[in-house]
PDB file of C-alpha atoms in Angstrom:
ATOM      1  CA  ARG A   1       0.896   6.829 -64.416  1.00  0.00           C
ATOM      2  CA  LEU A   2      -1.817   4.172 -64.672  1.00  0.00           C
ATOM      3  CA  LEU A   3      -0.522   3.124 -68.091  1.00  0.00           C
ATOM      4  CA  ALA A   4       2.882   2.338 -66.573  1.00  0.00           C
ATOM      5  CA  ARG A   5       1.262   0.158 -63.906  1.00  0.00           C
ATOM      6  CA  ILE A   6      -0.811  -1.722 -66.475  1.00  0.00           C
ATOM      7  CA  ALA A   7       2.280  -2.357 -68.606  1.00  0.00           C
ATOM      8  CA  ASP A   8       4.252  -3.586 -65.603  1.00  0.00           C
ATOM      9  CA  GLU A   9       1.452  -6.000 -64.642  1.00  0.00           C
ATOM     10  CA  HIS A  10       1.705  -7.600 -68.081  1.00  0.00           C
ATOM     11  CA  GLY A  11       5.506  -7.647 -68.175  1.00  0.00           C
ATOM     12  CA  LEU A  12       5.687  -4.951 -70.845  1.00  0.00           C
ATOM     13  CA  GLN A  13       8.049  -2.002 -71.082  1.00  0.00           C
ATOM     14  CA  HIS A  14       6.771   1.521 -70.610  1.00  0.00           C
ATOM     15  CA  ARG A  15       8.448   4.742 -71.707  1.00  0.00           C
ATOM     16  CA  SER A  16       7.602   8.320 -70.773  1.00  0.00           C
ATOM     17  CA  THR A  17       8.099  11.050 -73.363  1.00  0.00           C
ATOM     18  CA  LEU A  18       7.496  14.736 -73.721  1.00  0.00           C
ATOM     19  CA  THR A  19       4.013  15.818 -74.809  1.00  0.00           C
ATOM     20  CA  GLY A  20       3.165  15.333 -78.473  1.00  0.00           C
ATOM     21  CA  PHE A  21       3.285  12.489 -80.961  1.00  0.00           C
ATOM     22  CA  LYS A  22       6.459  13.859 -82.527  1.00  0.00           C
ATOM     23  CA  TRP A  23       8.044  12.451 -79.344  1.00  0.00           C
ATOM     24  CA  ILE A  24       5.748   9.478 -78.715  1.00  0.00           C
ATOM     25  CA  ALA A  25       6.164   8.097 -82.250  1.00  0.00           C
ATOM     26  CA  ARG A  26       9.942   7.951 -81.811  1.00  0.00           C
ATOM     27  CA  VAL A  27       9.744   5.271 -79.114  1.00  0.00           C
ATOM     28  CA  GLN A  28      11.444   2.109 -80.329  1.00  0.00           C
ATOM     29  CA  ASP A  29       9.206  -0.974 -80.669  1.00  0.00           C
ATOM     30  CA  LEU A  30       6.121   1.146 -80.026  1.00  0.00           C
ATOM     31  CA  VAL A  31       2.908  -0.849 -79.492  1.00  0.00           C
ATOM     32  CA  LEU A  32       0.594   1.780 -77.972  1.00  0.00           C
ATOM     33  CA  GLY A  33       1.147   5.506 -77.622  1.00  0.00           C
ATOM     34  CA  TYR A  34      -0.983   7.777 -75.465  1.00  0.00           C
ATOM     35  CA  GLU A  35      -0.997  11.381 -74.296  1.00  0.00           C
ATOM     36  CA  GLU A  36      -2.980  13.312 -71.700  1.00  0.00           C
ATOM     37  CA  ALA A  37      -4.948  15.180 -74.375  1.00  0.00           C
ATOM     38  CA  LEU A  38      -6.666  11.878 -75.266  1.00  0.00           C
ATOM     39  CA  GLY A  39      -4.632  11.044 -78.326  1.00  0.00           C
ATOM     40  CA  TYR A  40      -3.926   7.401 -79.107  1.00  0.00           C
ATOM     41  CA  CYS A  41      -1.644   5.531 -81.469  1.00  0.00           C
ATOM     42  CA  CYS A  42      -3.040   1.991 -81.488  1.00  0.00           C
ATOM     43  CA  ALA A  43      -1.596   0.699 -84.768  1.00  0.00           C
ATOM     44  CA  PRO A  44       1.891   2.192 -85.163  1.00  0.00           C
ATOM     45  CA  GLY A  45       2.627  -0.183 -88.035  1.00  0.00           C
ATOM     46  CA  VAL A  46      -0.167   1.492 -90.019  1.00  0.00           C
ATOM     47  CA  VAL A  47      -0.256   5.062 -88.690  1.00  0.00           C
ATOM     48  CA  ARG A  48       2.623   6.106 -86.465  1.00  0.00           C
ATOM     49  CA  ASP A  49       0.760   9.134 -85.134  1.00  0.00           C
ATOM     50  CA  LYS A  50      -2.369  10.103 -83.217  1.00  0.00           C
ATOM     51  CA  ASP A  51      -5.172   8.179 -84.942  1.00  0.00           C
ATOM     52  CA  GLY A  52      -8.765   8.442 -83.749  1.00  0.00           C
ATOM     53  CA  LEU A  53     -10.073   5.955 -86.325  1.00  0.00           C
ATOM     54  CA  THR A  54      -8.117   2.935 -85.149  1.00  0.00           C
ATOM     55  CA  ALA A  55      -8.701   3.976 -81.524  1.00  0.00           C
ATOM     56  CA  ALA A  56     -12.486   4.109 -82.084  1.00  0.00           C
ATOM     57  CA  LEU A  57     -12.473   0.681 -83.743  1.00  0.00           C
ATOM     58  CA  LEU A  58     -10.464  -0.818 -80.905  1.00  0.00           C
ATOM     59  CA  VAL A  59     -12.783   0.640 -78.258  1.00  0.00           C
ATOM     60  CA  ALA A  60     -15.809  -0.726 -80.171  1.00  0.00           C
ATOM     61  CA  GLN A  61     -14.208  -4.161 -80.215  1.00  0.00           C
ATOM     62  CA  VAL A  62     -13.517  -4.087 -76.477  1.00  0.00           C
ATOM     63  CA  ALA A  63     -17.060  -2.829 -75.781  1.00  0.00           C
ATOM     64  CA  ALA A  64     -18.563  -5.632 -77.879  1.00  0.00           C
ATOM     65  CA  GLN A  65     -16.529  -8.260 -76.061  1.00  0.00           C
ATOM     66  CA  ALA A  66     -17.537  -6.802 -72.682  1.00  0.00           C
ATOM     67  CA  LYS A  67     -21.216  -6.775 -73.703  1.00  0.00           C
ATOM     68  CA  ALA A  68     -21.011 -10.417 -74.701  1.00  0.00           C
ATOM     69  CA  GLU A  69     -19.839 -11.110 -71.145  1.00  0.00           C
ATOM     70  CA  GLY A  70     -22.640  -9.018 -69.628  1.00  0.00           C
ATOM     71  CA  ARG A  71     -20.307  -6.176 -68.707  1.00  0.00           C
ATOM     72  CA  THR A  72     -19.597  -2.588 -69.790  1.00  0.00           C
ATOM     73  CA  LEU A  73     -16.563  -0.408 -70.400  1.00  0.00           C
ATOM     74  CA  LEU A  74     -17.162   1.174 -66.982  1.00  0.00           C
ATOM     75  CA  ASP A  75     -16.890  -2.273 -65.405  1.00  0.00           C
ATOM     76  CA  LEU A  76     -13.502  -2.727 -67.089  1.00  0.00           C
ATOM     77  CA  LEU A  77     -12.340   0.642 -65.773  1.00  0.00           C
ATOM     78  CA  ASP A  78     -13.448  -0.413 -62.288  1.00  0.00           C
ATOM     79  CA  ASP A  79     -11.323  -3.551 -62.689  1.00  0.00           C
ATOM     80  CA  LEU A  80      -8.275  -1.367 -63.321  1.00  0.00           C
ATOM     81  CA  ALA A  81      -9.050   0.759 -60.255  1.00  0.00           C
ATOM     82  CA  LEU A  82      -9.333  -2.354 -58.080  1.00  0.00           C
ATOM     83  CA  ARG A  83      -5.952  -3.642 -59.247  1.00  0.00           C
ATOM     84  CA  HIS A  84      -3.942  -0.436 -59.497  1.00  0.00           C
ATOM     85  CA  GLY A  85      -5.767   2.188 -57.445  1.00  0.00           C
ATOM     86  CA  LEU A  86      -8.127   4.837 -58.770  1.00  0.00           C
ATOM     87  CA  HIS A  87      -6.206   7.386 -60.853  1.00  0.00           C
ATOM     88  CA  VAL A  88      -8.065  10.694 -61.217  1.00  0.00           C
ATOM     89  CA  THR A  89      -6.639  13.627 -63.159  1.00  0.00           C
ATOM     90  CA  ASP A  90      -7.475  17.263 -63.780  1.00  0.00           C
ATOM     91  CA  GLN A  91      -5.849  20.314 -65.322  1.00  0.00           C
ATOM     92  CA  LEU A  92      -5.466  23.934 -64.265  1.00  0.00           C
ATOM     93  CA  SER A  93      -4.442  26.620 -66.784  1.00  0.00           C
ATOM     94  CA  VAL A  94      -3.524  30.266 -66.284  1.00  0.00           C
ATOM     95  CA  ARG A  95      -3.550  32.579 -69.309  1.00  0.00           C
ATOM     96  CA  PHE A  96      -1.022  35.406 -69.693  1.00  0.00           C
ATOM     97  CA  THR A  97      -1.257  38.679 -71.580  1.00  0.00           C
ATOM     98  CA  ASP A  98       2.485  39.227 -71.075  1.00  0.00           C
ATOM     99  CA  VAL A  99       4.254  36.082 -72.274  1.00  0.00           C
ATOM    100  CA  GLU A 100       7.390  36.995 -70.329  1.00  0.00           C
ATOM    101  CA  GLY A 101       5.460  36.175 -67.185  1.00  0.00           C
ATOM    102  CA  ILE A 102       5.192  32.520 -68.187  1.00  0.00           C
ATOM    103  CA  ALA A 103       8.854  31.701 -67.539  1.00  0.00           C
ATOM    104  CA  THR A 104       8.794  33.791 -64.367  1.00  0.00           C
ATOM    105  CA  THR A 105       5.794  31.877 -63.056  1.00  0.00           C
ATOM    106  CA  VAL A 106       7.296  28.451 -63.718  1.00  0.00           C
ATOM    107  CA  ALA A 107      10.577  29.550 -62.142  1.00  0.00           C
ATOM    108  CA  GLY A 108       8.668  30.851 -59.123  1.00  0.00           C
ATOM    109  CA  VAL A 109       6.948  27.519 -58.568  1.00  0.00           C
ATOM    110  CA  ARG A 110      10.278  25.741 -58.928  1.00  0.00           C
ATOM    111  CA  SER A 111      12.009  27.961 -56.356  1.00  0.00           C
ATOM    112  CA  ALA A 112       9.063  28.195 -53.939  1.00  0.00           C
ATOM    113  CA  PRO A 113       6.798  25.163 -54.434  1.00  0.00           C
ATOM    114  CA  PRO A 114       3.769  24.603 -52.211  1.00  0.00           C
ATOM    115  CA  ALA A 115       4.646  22.787 -48.991  1.00  0.00           C
ATOM    116  CA  THR A 116       1.657  20.472 -49.305  1.00  0.00           C
ATOM    117  CA  LEU A 117      -0.655  19.189 -52.025  1.00  0.00           C
ATOM    118  CA  GLY A 118      -4.122  18.367 -50.768  1.00  0.00           C
ATOM    119  CA  GLY A 119      -2.793  18.138 -47.231  1.00  0.00           C
ATOM    120  CA  SER A 120       0.050  15.754 -48.087  1.00  0.00           C
ATOM    121  CA  PRO A 121       3.656  17.020 -47.716  1.00  0.00           C
ATOM    122  CA  VAL A 122       5.576  17.628 -50.948  1.00  0.00           C
ATOM    123  CA  VAL A 123       8.540  15.242 -50.807  1.00  0.00           C
ATOM    124  CA  GLN A 124      10.081  15.770 -54.249  1.00  0.00           C
ATOM    125  CA  VAL A 125      10.442  18.736 -56.614  1.00  0.00           C
ATOM    126  CA  GLU A 126      12.046  17.969 -59.980  1.00  0.00           C
ATOM    127  CA  ASP A 127      13.344  20.654 -62.319  1.00  0.00           C
ATOM    128  CA  LEU A 128      12.551  19.211 -65.741  1.00  0.00           C
ATOM    129  CA  SER A 129      15.017  21.546 -67.429  1.00  0.00           C
ATOM    130  CA  ARG A 130      17.919  19.624 -65.885  1.00  0.00           C
ATOM    131  CA  PRO A 131      19.312  16.562 -67.695  1.00  0.00           C
ATOM    132  CA  ALA A 132      18.094  13.318 -66.123  1.00  0.00           C
ATOM    133  CA  GLU A 133      19.262   9.725 -66.290  1.00  0.00           C
ATOM    134  CA  GLY A 134      17.552   6.354 -66.630  1.00  0.00           C
ATOM    135  CA  PRO A 135      15.311   4.660 -69.224  1.00  0.00           C
ATOM    136  CA  ASP A 136      12.389   7.014 -68.495  1.00  0.00           C
ATOM    137  CA  ALA A 137      14.492  10.173 -68.384  1.00  0.00           C
ATOM    138  CA  LEU A 138      12.933  12.984 -70.403  1.00  0.00           C
ATOM    139  CA  PRO A 139      14.898  15.380 -72.598  1.00  0.00           C
ATOM    140  CA  PRO A 140      15.370  18.693 -70.765  1.00  0.00           C
ATOM    141  CA  THR A 141      12.267  20.891 -71.002  1.00  0.00           C
ATOM    142  CA  VAL A 142      10.886  23.882 -69.119  1.00  0.00           C
ATOM    143  CA  GLY A 143       8.743  22.573 -66.301  1.00  0.00           C
ATOM    144  CA  VAL A 144       8.463  21.391 -62.711  1.00  0.00           C
ATOM    145  CA  ARG A 145       7.205  18.055 -61.379  1.00  0.00           C
ATOM    146  CA  MET A 146       6.110  17.785 -57.749  1.00  0.00           C
ATOM    147  CA  LEU A 147       5.354  14.582 -55.878  1.00  0.00           C
ATOM    148  CA  ALA A 148       3.538  14.445 -52.537  1.00  0.00           C
ATOM    149  CA  GLN A 149       3.891  11.807 -49.856  1.00  0.00           C
ATOM    150  CA  ASP A 150       0.510  10.247 -50.708  1.00  0.00           C
ATOM    151  CA  GLY A 151       1.467   9.806 -54.369  1.00  0.00           C
ATOM    152  CA  THR A 152      -0.206  12.960 -55.683  1.00  0.00           C
ATOM    153  CA  GLN A 153       1.656  14.353 -58.686  1.00  0.00           C
ATOM    154  CA  VAL A 154       1.571  17.830 -60.209  1.00  0.00           C
ATOM    155  CA  VAL A 155       3.422  18.934 -63.349  1.00  0.00           C
ATOM    156  CA  VAL A 156       3.659  22.655 -64.160  1.00  0.00           C
ATOM    157  CA  ARG A 157       4.857  23.718 -67.613  1.00  0.00           C
ATOM    158  CA  PRO A 158       4.290  26.326 -70.327  1.00  0.00           C
ATOM    159  CA  SER A 159       1.788  25.475 -73.037  1.00  0.00           C
ATOM    160  CA  GLY A 160       3.392  24.724 -76.370  1.00  0.00           C
ATOM    161  CA  THR A 161       0.608  26.403 -78.365  1.00  0.00           C
ATOM    162  CA  GLU A 162      -0.975  29.128 -76.199  1.00  0.00           C
ATOM    163  CA  PRO A 163       0.163  31.876 -73.805  1.00  0.00           C
ATOM    164  CA  LYS A 164      -0.609  29.726 -70.779  1.00  0.00           C
ATOM    165  CA  VAL A 165       0.951  27.912 -67.881  1.00  0.00           C
ATOM    166  CA  LYS A 166      -0.614  24.462 -67.664  1.00  0.00           C
ATOM    167  CA  CYS A 167      -0.748  22.348 -64.530  1.00  0.00           C
ATOM    168  CA  TYR A 168      -1.464  18.616 -64.720  1.00  0.00           C
ATOM    169  CA  LEU A 169      -2.883  17.159 -61.505  1.00  0.00           C
ATOM    170  CA  GLU A 170      -3.118  13.476 -60.586  1.00  0.00           C
ATOM    171  CA  VAL A 171      -4.200  11.722 -57.397  1.00  0.00           C
ATOM    172  CA  VAL A 172      -4.176   7.986 -56.754  1.00  0.00           C
ATOM    173  CA  VAL A 173      -6.563   6.469 -54.205  1.00  0.00           C
ATOM    174  CA  PRO A 174      -6.655   2.770 -53.219  1.00  0.00           C
ATOM    175  CA  VAL A 175     -10.181   1.544 -53.817  1.00  0.00           C
ATOM    176  CA  ASP A 176     -10.803   0.535 -50.214  1.00  0.00           C
ATOM    177  CA  GLU A 177      -9.570   3.859 -48.820  1.00  0.00           C
ATOM    178  CA  GLY A 178     -12.224   5.611 -46.769  1.00  0.00           C
ATOM    179  CA  SER A 179     -14.633   2.635 -46.836  1.00  0.00           C
ATOM    180  CA  ALA A 180     -16.863   2.139 -43.823  1.00  0.00           C
ATOM    181  CA  GLU A 181     -15.930  -0.472 -41.249  1.00  0.00           C
ATOM    182  CA  GLY A 182     -17.302  -3.849 -42.186  1.00  0.00           C
ATOM    183  CA  ALA A 183     -17.974  -2.826 -45.791  1.00  0.00           C
ATOM    184  CA  GLY A 184     -15.609  -5.426 -47.222  1.00  0.00           C
ATOM    185  CA  GLY A 185     -18.495  -7.340 -48.756  1.00  0.00           C
ATOM    186  CA  ALA A 186     -19.716  -4.396 -50.818  1.00  0.00           C
ATOM    187  CA  ASP A 187     -19.554  -4.903 -54.541  1.00  0.00           C
ATOM    188  CA  ALA A 188     -16.775  -3.443 -56.653  1.00  0.00           C
ATOM    189  CA  ALA A 189     -18.854  -0.589 -58.056  1.00  0.00           C
ATOM    190  CA  GLU A 190     -19.712   0.684 -54.566  1.00  0.00           C
ATOM    191  CA  ARG A 191     -16.094   0.459 -53.436  1.00  0.00           C
ATOM    192  CA  VAL A 192     -14.868   2.294 -56.532  1.00  0.00           C
ATOM    193  CA  GLY A 193     -17.604   4.887 -56.004  1.00  0.00           C
ATOM    194  CA  ARG A 194     -16.369   5.611 -52.486  1.00  0.00           C
ATOM    195  CA  ALA A 195     -12.798   5.868 -53.745  1.00  0.00           C
ATOM    196  CA  ARG A 196     -13.926   8.219 -56.524  1.00  0.00           C
ATOM    197  CA  ALA A 197     -15.568  10.551 -53.980  1.00  0.00           C
ATOM    198  CA  THR A 198     -12.368  10.552 -51.925  1.00  0.00           C
ATOM    199  CA  ALA A 199     -10.253  11.206 -55.008  1.00  0.00           C
ATOM    200  CA  ARG A 200     -12.447  14.063 -56.207  1.00  0.00           C
ATOM    201  CA  ALA A 201     -12.295  15.785 -52.833  1.00  0.00           C
ATOM    202  CA  ARG A 202      -8.533  15.364 -52.710  1.00  0.00           C
ATOM    203  CA  LEU A 203      -8.167  16.632 -56.274  1.00  0.00           C
ATOM    204  CA  GLU A 204     -10.145  19.782 -55.463  1.00  0.00           C
ATOM    205  CA  ALA A 205      -7.831  20.434 -52.507  1.00  0.00           C
ATOM    206  CA  VAL A 206      -4.771  19.913 -54.732  1.00  0.00           C
ATOM    207  CA  ARG A 207      -6.226  22.283 -57.313  1.00  0.00           C
ATOM    208  CA  ALA A 208      -6.691  24.952 -54.640  1.00  0.00           C
ATOM    209  CA  ASP A 209      -3.087  24.542 -53.462  1.00  0.00           C
ATOM    210  CA  VAL A 210      -1.712  24.864 -56.990  1.00  0.00           C
ATOM    211  CA  ALA A 211      -3.936  27.869 -57.753  1.00  0.00           C
ATOM    212  CA  ALA A 212      -2.642  29.550 -54.596  1.00  0.00           C
ATOM    213  CA  ALA A 213       0.950  28.859 -55.652  1.00  0.00           C
ATOM    214  CA  LEU A 214       0.285  30.541 -59.026  1.00  0.00           C
ATOM    215  CA  GLU A 215      -1.704  33.467 -57.611  1.00  0.00           C
ATOM    216  CA  GLY A 216       0.011  36.806 -58.007  1.00  0.00           C
ATOM    217  CA  ARG A 217       2.453  35.480 -60.600  1.00  0.00           C
ATOM    218  CA  SER A 218       0.140  35.651 -63.619  1.00  0.00           C
TER     219      SER A 218
END
């Protein structure tokens, strides 16, 4: 979700798609395409697909510009965390020997989702197989998306290539969250470091909640 916030800050449109560049590349007026598996389409006018070569060149260019300013790529990532909150993600996968159990597991999470994620109440459960409306509406697909009160998001879906159920976990922590009283003068790196520790702890708790929800269904 960080990409959507960056786009909004710059007055650009953002579109969500299903996983895979067969979906991402179909976006009209595409400028940059990205997926969770670290695939990038940075030059859709040249290669309208995942392209590591153009991505590597672009990163090298950004790194060179940052170095000329006495900064690093990590400093630029800290800038994003300061503006948009620290977004930390993880993934949990469960492998199946009986593939029929995959649909049963996803359906079980949909019908009986965890009440909390990392201690925060689950406030929304979306069945991704139902048609949705709006500019960011996804085509119907097997999966469940859960949103907690603190902004934590979990998506549970079958893998498209392996006999697995895959769970995508994301927490968002404001950089100043959990900072000590009077620590407002600390530099950005220290503040982001504190937020990262908070996010990691929260993510581990979310992971445990999701694992518990899947336990006994695999």
